[in-house]
Short mmCIF file of C-alpha atoms in Angstrom, two decimals:
data_model
loop_
_atom_site.label_atom_id
_atom_site.label_comp_id
_atom_site.label_asym_id
_atom_site.label_seq_id
_atom_site.Cartn_x
_atom_site.Cartn_y
_atom_site.Cartn_z
CA MET A 61 107.11 111.82 90.84
CA SER A 62 105.71 114.86 92.61
CA LEU A 63 103.08 114.96 89.83
CA TYR A 64 101.76 111.11 91.25
CA LEU A 65 102.77 112.01 94.79
CA SER A 66 99.94 114.69 94.62
CA ALA A 67 97.43 112.73 92.91
CA GLY A 68 98.05 110.09 95.55
CA ALA A 69 97.61 112.27 98.45
CA LEU A 70 94.07 113.11 97.52
CA THR A 71 93.21 109.62 98.22
CA PRO A 72 92.83 109.88 101.85
CA LEU A 73 92.79 113.84 101.93
CA LEU A 74 89.33 113.27 100.04
CA VAL A 75 87.75 111.87 103.14
CA LEU A 76 89.33 114.31 105.56
CA TYR A 77 87.59 117.00 103.13
CA ARG A 78 84.20 115.32 103.24
CA GLN A 79 84.39 115.28 107.04
CA GLN A 80 85.35 118.94 107.13
CA TRP A 81 82.97 120.18 104.54
CA SER A 82 79.95 117.73 105.04
CA PHE A 83 79.44 116.87 101.09
CA PRO A 84 77.96 113.76 99.87
CA ALA A 85 79.66 110.44 98.77
CA THR A 86 78.88 111.08 95.09
CA MET A 87 80.97 114.29 95.15
CA LEU A 88 83.77 112.47 96.81
CA THR A 89 83.83 109.75 94.08
CA LEU A 90 83.47 112.59 91.38
CA ALA A 91 86.38 114.50 92.77
CA PHE A 92 88.52 111.25 92.96
CA ALA A 93 87.50 110.27 89.11
CA VAL A 94 87.59 113.54 87.08
CA TYR A 95 91.45 113.27 87.49
CA ALA A 96 91.25 110.24 85.09
CA LEU A 97 89.32 112.36 82.58
CA GLY A 98 91.89 115.17 82.50
CA PHE A 99 94.55 112.72 82.29
CA LEU A 100 93.17 110.94 79.26
CA VAL A 101 92.30 114.48 77.27
CA ALA A 102 95.97 115.24 77.68
CA VAL A 103 97.52 112.11 76.98
CA LEU A 104 95.35 111.92 73.72
CA THR A 105 96.19 115.53 72.57
CA LEU A 106 99.39 116.26 74.28
CA GLY A 107 101.23 112.50 74.64
CA SER A 108 103.16 113.40 71.20
CA LEU A 109 103.77 117.24 71.70
CA SER A 110 107.40 116.80 73.41
CA ASP A 111 108.40 115.00 70.45
CA HIS A 112 107.74 118.34 68.22
CA ILE A 113 108.87 121.23 70.30
CA GLY A 114 110.82 119.36 72.74
CA ARG A 115 110.99 117.69 76.27
CA ARG A 116 111.64 120.94 78.21
CA PRO A 117 108.97 122.92 77.30
CA VAL A 118 106.24 120.20 77.91
CA ILE A 119 107.91 119.11 81.41
CA ILE A 120 107.99 122.90 82.41
CA GLY A 121 104.57 123.61 81.21
CA ALA A 122 103.17 120.63 83.19
CA LEU A 123 104.83 121.28 86.31
CA ILE A 124 103.33 124.82 86.25
CA VAL A 125 100.11 123.57 85.64
CA GLN A 126 100.57 121.02 88.36
CA LEU A 127 101.56 124.06 90.73
CA VAL A 128 98.18 125.76 89.70
CA SER A 129 96.44 122.52 91.07
CA ASP A 130 98.52 122.12 94.29
CA VAL A 131 97.79 125.94 95.05
CA LEU A 132 94.03 125.25 94.53
CA PHE A 133 94.20 122.37 96.98
CA LEU A 134 96.06 124.32 99.36
CA THR A 135 93.71 127.15 99.39
CA GLY A 136 90.16 125.88 98.14
CA PRO A 137 87.36 126.74 100.47
CA ASP A 138 85.12 123.79 99.22
CA VAL A 139 84.70 120.76 97.43
CA SER A 140 84.06 122.58 93.87
CA TRP A 141 87.77 123.83 94.20
CA VAL A 142 89.02 120.12 94.71
CA VAL A 143 87.01 118.86 91.65
CA ALA A 144 88.65 121.75 89.51
CA GLY A 145 92.14 120.89 90.80
CA ARG A 146 91.65 117.37 89.99
CA VAL A 147 91.23 117.85 86.50
CA ILE A 148 93.82 120.45 86.36
CA GLN A 149 96.01 117.81 88.01
CA GLY A 150 94.98 115.38 85.60
CA ILE A 151 96.07 117.43 82.69
CA ALA A 152 99.43 118.08 84.12
CA SER A 153 99.88 114.54 84.84
CA GLY A 154 98.65 113.44 81.33
CA ALA A 155 100.82 116.04 79.34
CA ALA A 156 104.14 115.19 81.33
CA THR A 157 104.14 111.36 81.49
CA ALA A 158 105.37 110.62 77.90
CA ALA A 159 107.76 113.61 77.90
CA PHE A 160 109.24 112.58 81.41
CA THR A 161 109.48 108.77 80.43
CA ALA A 162 111.18 109.77 76.88
CA ALA A 163 113.51 112.20 78.68
CA LEU A 164 114.62 109.68 81.37
CA VAL A 165 115.45 107.25 78.65
CA GLU A 166 117.47 109.49 76.62
CA PHE A 167 119.18 110.86 79.38
CA ALA A 168 120.26 107.59 80.58
CA PRO A 169 123.75 105.98 79.33
CA PRO A 170 123.51 103.67 76.37
CA HIS A 171 124.00 100.51 78.27
CA LYS A 172 121.10 101.57 80.70
CA LYS A 173 118.36 102.90 78.73
CA ARG A 174 115.82 100.20 80.22
CA LEU A 175 116.55 102.08 83.50
CA GLY A 176 114.88 105.07 82.16
CA THR A 177 111.62 103.15 81.38
CA VAL A 178 111.53 101.37 84.83
CA LEU A 179 112.39 104.69 86.57
CA GLY A 180 109.21 106.13 84.71
CA SER A 181 106.91 103.35 85.59
CA ILE A 182 108.01 103.47 89.10
CA GLY A 183 107.45 107.13 89.27
CA LEU A 184 103.96 106.82 88.44
CA THR A 185 102.73 104.01 90.28
CA GLY A 186 104.78 104.59 93.10
CA GLY A 187 104.33 108.08 93.38
CA LEU A 188 100.66 107.19 93.73
CA ALA A 189 101.29 104.94 96.61
CA ALA A 190 103.63 107.05 98.40
CA GLY A 191 101.32 110.06 98.08
CA SER A 192 98.39 108.07 99.60
CA LEU A 193 100.59 106.65 102.66
CA LEU A 194 102.41 109.72 103.37
CA ALA A 195 99.32 112.11 103.55
CA GLY A 196 97.50 109.25 105.54
CA VAL A 197 100.52 109.51 107.96
CA ALA A 198 100.20 113.33 108.18
CA ILE A 199 96.45 113.19 108.72
CA GLN A 200 96.84 110.47 111.72
CA PHE A 201 99.83 112.62 113.30
CA THR A 202 99.44 116.24 112.34
CA PRO A 203 96.61 118.87 112.64
CA SER A 204 97.39 120.39 109.49
CA ALA A 205 97.99 117.59 107.07
CA ASN A 206 96.54 119.36 103.91
CA THR A 207 99.03 122.44 104.35
CA ILE A 208 101.78 119.94 104.98
CA ALA A 209 101.19 117.91 101.93
CA PHE A 210 100.63 120.80 99.42
CA VAL A 211 103.11 123.14 100.69
CA SER A 212 105.37 120.48 100.35
CA LEU A 213 104.58 119.39 96.65
CA ILE A 214 104.48 123.17 95.81
CA VAL A 215 108.25 123.14 96.69
CA LEU A 216 108.77 120.02 94.84
CA SER A 217 106.98 121.40 91.68
CA VAL A 218 109.25 124.67 91.94
CA LEU A 219 112.59 122.86 92.27
CA GLY A 220 111.43 120.51 89.14
CA ILE A 221 110.74 123.66 87.19
CA ILE A 222 114.17 124.92 88.27
CA VAL A 223 115.95 121.70 87.49
CA THR A 224 114.14 121.17 84.13
CA ALA A 225 115.15 124.85 82.95
CA LEU A 226 118.60 124.18 83.92
CA SER A 227 118.79 120.92 81.83
CA ARG A 228 119.61 120.28 78.43
CA GLU A 229 117.25 119.30 75.88
CA THR A 230 117.12 115.98 74.67
CA ALA A 231 114.87 115.84 71.59
CA THR A 232 115.23 117.32 68.19
CA ARG A 233 112.39 119.71 67.37
CA THR A 234 110.27 118.18 64.22
CA PRO A 235 107.45 119.87 62.21
CA GLY A 236 103.91 118.63 62.66
CA THR A 237 102.96 120.22 65.89
CA LEU A 238 99.44 120.68 65.66
CA ARG A 239 98.75 117.68 63.68
CA SER A 240 100.42 115.62 66.64
CA MET A 241 97.58 117.15 68.97
CA ILE A 242 94.81 115.41 66.86
CA PRO A 243 93.54 112.56 68.90
CA ARG A 244 94.61 109.18 66.98
CA VAL A 245 92.69 106.04 68.38
CA ALA A 246 93.33 103.00 66.10
CA MET A 247 93.43 99.13 66.18
CA PRO A 248 94.92 97.77 63.13
CA PRO A 249 93.44 94.15 62.18
CA ALA A 250 96.65 92.37 63.13
CA ALA A 251 96.20 93.90 67.01
CA ARG A 252 92.33 93.24 67.32
CA ARG A 253 92.01 89.99 68.34
CA GLU A 254 94.68 90.38 71.17
CA PHE A 255 93.14 93.85 71.92
CA ALA A 256 89.79 92.38 72.31
CA GLY A 257 90.90 89.61 74.61
CA ALA A 258 92.91 91.91 76.72
CA ALA A 259 90.67 94.74 77.03
CA PRO A 260 88.24 93.30 79.71
CA VAL A 261 90.61 92.50 82.20
CA VAL A 262 92.40 95.75 81.44
CA ALA A 263 88.86 97.52 82.47
CA ALA A 264 88.72 95.05 85.35
CA VAL A 265 91.90 95.94 87.01
CA TRP A 266 91.67 99.69 86.38
CA MET A 267 88.12 99.31 87.89
CA LEU A 268 89.60 97.81 91.11
CA ALA A 269 92.29 100.55 91.12
CA GLY A 270 89.50 103.01 90.94
CA LEU A 271 87.81 101.18 93.99
CA SER A 272 90.94 101.24 96.11
CA GLY A 273 91.67 104.77 95.34
CA GLY A 274 87.99 106.25 95.18
CA LEU A 275 86.04 104.41 97.52
CA ALA A 276 88.08 102.11 99.97
CA PRO A 277 89.37 105.05 101.89
CA SER A 278 85.96 105.98 103.07
CA LEU A 279 85.06 102.58 103.92
CA VAL A 280 87.19 102.60 106.80
CA ARG A 281 84.94 105.08 108.47
CA SER A 282 81.55 104.03 106.87
CA VAL A 283 81.92 100.01 106.94
CA PHE A 284 84.59 99.60 109.36
CA HIS A 285 83.86 101.96 111.70
CA LEU A 286 87.34 103.17 112.50
CA ASP A 287 88.53 107.04 112.34
CA SER A 288 92.11 106.82 111.35
CA GLY A 289 93.90 108.77 108.77
CA PHE A 290 96.69 106.21 108.63
CA LEU A 291 94.33 103.22 107.43
CA ASN A 292 92.75 105.66 105.07
CA GLY A 293 96.11 106.25 103.47
CA LEU A 294 97.01 102.56 103.79
CA THR A 295 93.91 101.34 101.48
CA GLY A 296 95.15 103.60 99.06
CA PHE A 297 98.76 102.63 99.15
CA ILE A 298 98.49 99.08 98.92
CA ALA A 299 97.21 98.15 95.57
CA PRO A 300 99.37 100.53 93.58
CA ALA A 301 102.52 99.56 95.71
CA VAL A 302 102.06 95.87 95.14
CA SER A 303 101.36 96.44 91.55
CA VAL A 304 104.83 98.32 90.89
CA VAL A 305 106.92 95.32 92.53
CA VAL A 306 104.84 92.70 90.35
CA GLY A 307 104.95 94.90 87.29
CA LEU A 308 108.92 94.83 87.38
CA SER A 309 109.40 91.29 88.78
CA LEU A 310 107.01 89.69 85.95
CA ALA A 311 108.80 91.89 82.96
CA ARG A 312 110.54 88.69 81.91
CA ILE A 313 107.69 86.13 82.13
CA GLU A 314 106.03 84.95 79.05
CA PRO A 315 103.24 87.64 78.73
CA ARG A 316 100.55 85.04 78.02
CA HIS A 317 101.45 83.37 81.23
CA ALA A 318 101.68 86.66 83.02
CA MET A 319 97.92 87.78 81.77
CA THR A 320 96.31 84.35 82.91
CA THR A 321 98.29 84.93 86.18
CA GLY A 322 96.79 88.60 86.44
CA ILE A 323 93.43 87.54 85.58
CA TYR A 324 93.13 85.02 88.47
CA THR A 325 94.84 87.19 90.94
CA SER A 326 92.35 89.95 90.16
CA ILE A 327 89.36 87.90 90.64
CA ALA A 328 90.82 86.68 93.84
CA GLY A 329 91.20 90.37 94.87
CA ALA A 330 87.63 91.14 94.00
CA VAL A 331 86.45 88.59 96.14
CA GLY A 332 88.69 89.13 98.77
CA ILE A 333 87.43 92.95 98.73
CA SER A 334 84.07 91.85 98.66
CA GLY A 335 84.66 89.26 101.61
CA GLY A 336 86.36 91.80 103.63
CA VAL A 337 83.30 94.26 103.17
CA LEU A 338 80.57 91.60 103.89
CA GLY A 339 82.34 90.14 106.77
CA GLY A 340 83.49 93.45 108.44
CA SER A 341 87.37 92.66 108.33
CA LEU A 342 89.45 95.36 107.08
CA VAL A 343 92.37 92.84 107.01
CA LEU A 344 90.63 90.62 104.34
CA MET A 345 89.80 93.82 102.33
CA ILE A 346 93.30 95.16 102.60
CA ILE A 347 94.54 91.54 101.37
CA GLY A 348 91.83 91.85 98.47
CA GLN A 349 93.58 95.05 97.41
CA ALA A 350 97.18 93.41 97.52
CA LEU A 351 95.77 90.71 95.39
CA ALA A 352 94.05 93.33 92.78
CA GLY A 353 97.46 95.12 92.82
CA ILE A 354 99.05 91.77 91.64
CA GLY A 355 96.41 91.52 88.98
CA PHE A 356 97.09 95.09 87.93
CA GLY A 357 100.81 94.71 87.69
CA ALA A 358 100.73 91.42 86.13
CA SER A 359 97.75 91.70 83.55
CA PHE A 360 98.19 95.43 82.42
CA THR A 361 101.91 94.95 81.68
CA ALA A 362 101.05 91.60 79.87
CA ALA A 363 98.35 93.44 77.77
CA LEU A 364 100.85 95.71 76.55
CA ARG A 365 103.36 93.17 75.58
CA LEU A 366 100.65 91.15 73.90
CA VAL A 367 98.99 94.20 71.72
CA ILE A 368 101.42 96.56 71.14
CA PRO A 369 104.06 94.50 68.99
CA ARG A 370 101.24 93.29 66.88
CA ALA A 371 101.20 96.73 65.28
CA ALA A 372 103.71 98.23 62.92
CA ASP A 373 106.19 101.03 64.03
CA HIS A 374 103.60 103.85 62.52
CA GLN A 375 100.81 102.38 64.08
CA ARG A 376 101.81 101.73 67.96
CA ALA A 377 100.81 105.27 69.10
CA GLY A 378 97.11 104.72 68.04
CA VAL A 379 97.17 100.97 69.61
CA VAL A 380 98.39 102.63 72.92
CA ALA A 381 95.77 105.22 72.97
CA GLY A 382 93.44 102.80 72.58
CA ILE A 383 94.31 100.82 75.38
CA TYR A 384 94.72 103.97 77.60
CA VAL A 385 91.21 104.84 76.58
CA VAL A 386 89.80 101.94 78.06
CA ALA A 387 92.02 101.80 81.13
CA TYR A 388 91.07 105.57 82.22
CA LEU A 389 87.55 105.33 81.30
CA ALA A 390 87.36 101.96 83.47
CA PHE A 391 89.16 104.11 86.00
CA GLY A 392 86.94 107.06 86.11
CA VAL A 393 83.37 106.29 85.15
CA PRO A 394 82.41 103.19 87.08
CA ILE A 395 83.53 104.74 90.38
CA ILE A 396 81.30 107.95 89.48
CA VAL A 397 78.40 105.47 89.24
CA ALA A 398 79.26 103.65 92.37
CA GLY A 399 78.98 106.79 94.28
CA GLN A 400 75.90 107.78 92.70
CA LEU A 401 74.70 104.10 94.05
CA ALA A 402 76.23 104.04 97.49
CA GLY A 403 73.49 106.42 98.96
CA PRO A 404 70.40 104.76 97.73
CA VAL A 405 71.74 101.12 98.15
CA GLY A 406 74.31 101.54 100.62
CA ASP A 407 78.11 100.89 100.51
CA ILE A 408 78.16 97.35 101.01
CA THR A 409 76.04 96.61 98.35
CA THR A 410 77.51 98.98 96.10
CA VAL A 411 81.40 97.35 96.79
CA VAL A 412 79.96 93.59 96.10
CA GLY A 413 78.34 94.77 92.81
CA TYR A 414 80.87 96.56 91.58
CA SER A 415 83.72 93.84 92.50
CA ALA A 416 81.21 91.43 90.94
CA LEU A 417 81.33 93.53 87.64
CA THR A 418 85.05 93.00 87.54
CA VAL A 419 85.06 89.33 88.13
CA VAL A 420 82.63 89.03 84.84
CA PHE A 421 85.20 91.25 82.96
CA ALA A 422 88.19 89.30 83.96
CA LEU A 423 86.22 85.96 83.25
CA LEU A 424 85.91 87.21 79.81
CA SER A 425 89.47 87.81 79.16
CA LEU A 426 90.26 84.45 80.62
CA ALA A 427 88.14 82.85 78.03
CA ALA A 428 89.46 84.88 75.25
CA GLN A 429 92.82 83.76 76.76
CA PHE A 430 91.93 80.05 76.52
CA ARG A 431 90.75 80.40 72.77
CA THR A 432 94.08 82.02 71.83
CA SER A 433 96.22 79.44 73.56
CA HIS A 434 93.95 76.60 71.98
CA PRO A 435 92.85 78.07 68.75
CA ARG A 436 90.88 76.25 65.83
CA LYS A 437 93.04 76.53 62.89
CA ARG A 438 90.38 77.17 60.44
CA ASN A 439 89.61 80.18 62.38
CA ASP A 440 92.76 81.51 62.99
CA PRO A 441 95.23 80.53 60.65
CA LYS A 442 98.12 83.08 62.00
CA LEU A 443 98.44 81.22 65.24
CA PRO A 444 100.06 77.80 65.57
CA ALA A 445 98.33 75.07 67.92
CA ASN A 446 100.84 75.90 70.73
CA GLY A 447 99.48 79.45 70.90
CA GLN A 448 102.88 80.92 70.32
CA GLU A 449 103.01 84.34 68.80
CA LEU A 450 104.24 85.05 65.48
CA PRO A 451 105.78 88.21 63.72
CA VAL A 452 103.28 90.57 62.30
CA ALA A 453 104.32 93.24 59.81
CA GLY A 454 107.96 92.61 60.39
CA VAL A 455 107.74 92.81 64.24
CA ARG A 456 109.22 90.27 66.41
CA VAL A 457 106.51 89.57 69.10
CA GLY A 458 106.38 87.53 71.98
CA GLY A 459 109.47 88.92 73.76
CA GLY A 460 108.55 92.07 75.33
CA SER A 461 107.29 95.51 74.54
#
């Protein structure tokens, strides 16, 4: 969880750095978004590494890399150090995520294996939320927020390295280490229709996540004219915190229903964010972020449950990679573009246009879900008229990932 606490802490701290070093908004959004680049590269190349060399080496290595990024944030004299630290931070998180989740499942007792997966999910999104809120509190009530945050995180990383080194290995080493590091992104024919229908809303909810973390904290000062570290942290906290609760609570709901629920709430969230910015209401913007968090938790979880089961076991790694390529490109690239536009066209126009684009993407997925739920038999013989999913390649689908 310390990996994601660190990533979340940068959300309000970037606003503090901007005030201290007077760099433009374009650098703020760049420093936020390059995390996604590092994460994506690491997931695609190192995501399966622990299956071959063991969980402990990968986790220890990732924590050491995380330690380097925390030191850069603690001692950095300007924003270029922060950008470098964010890339390194993304690499550490991307390398560790699969290994950590697998180890949690393997350490769990036989009757509590699902708990390991749940803890992995909570650690990721909950860490982002808690990191943002705690850093915001430190900014609001202490004169040394950066030092407090990263000294604490350095201690957590060191403790994590020690605990992992003393833990037993849970995975058996297998050959094929170098081959596992070759990125594999592939969508088998059986999964393509579901992927095409889910991809636009996956992009939309991750774009809204990027807006909440990369731009919303700075809007507290630039649009609402409030100088509050706590509110900066709160705007970075609300969406991931809500998405954790929703993702867990909707885990047993039929995925098609969860998907449409997520689409509608993501649209409502985008409208709320735009309305709050246009109307000068921070409360409305935060409500919009909460709705966007519901949309994220519902639709992204549903996308995984709809797409992954349609691939055979040996195809699933490539399918998951494809989903995360869409997700992290949508998380990073649009917010960089928004940062470039904020200067010439203004923050309000940028946020409204950005939110409108997410609504368009969500509507594309809504249309695709409607077509899937009401298919024409001559066009889609694999799906019955009631839209229920059928087994594909010997895999039971429709009941969960």
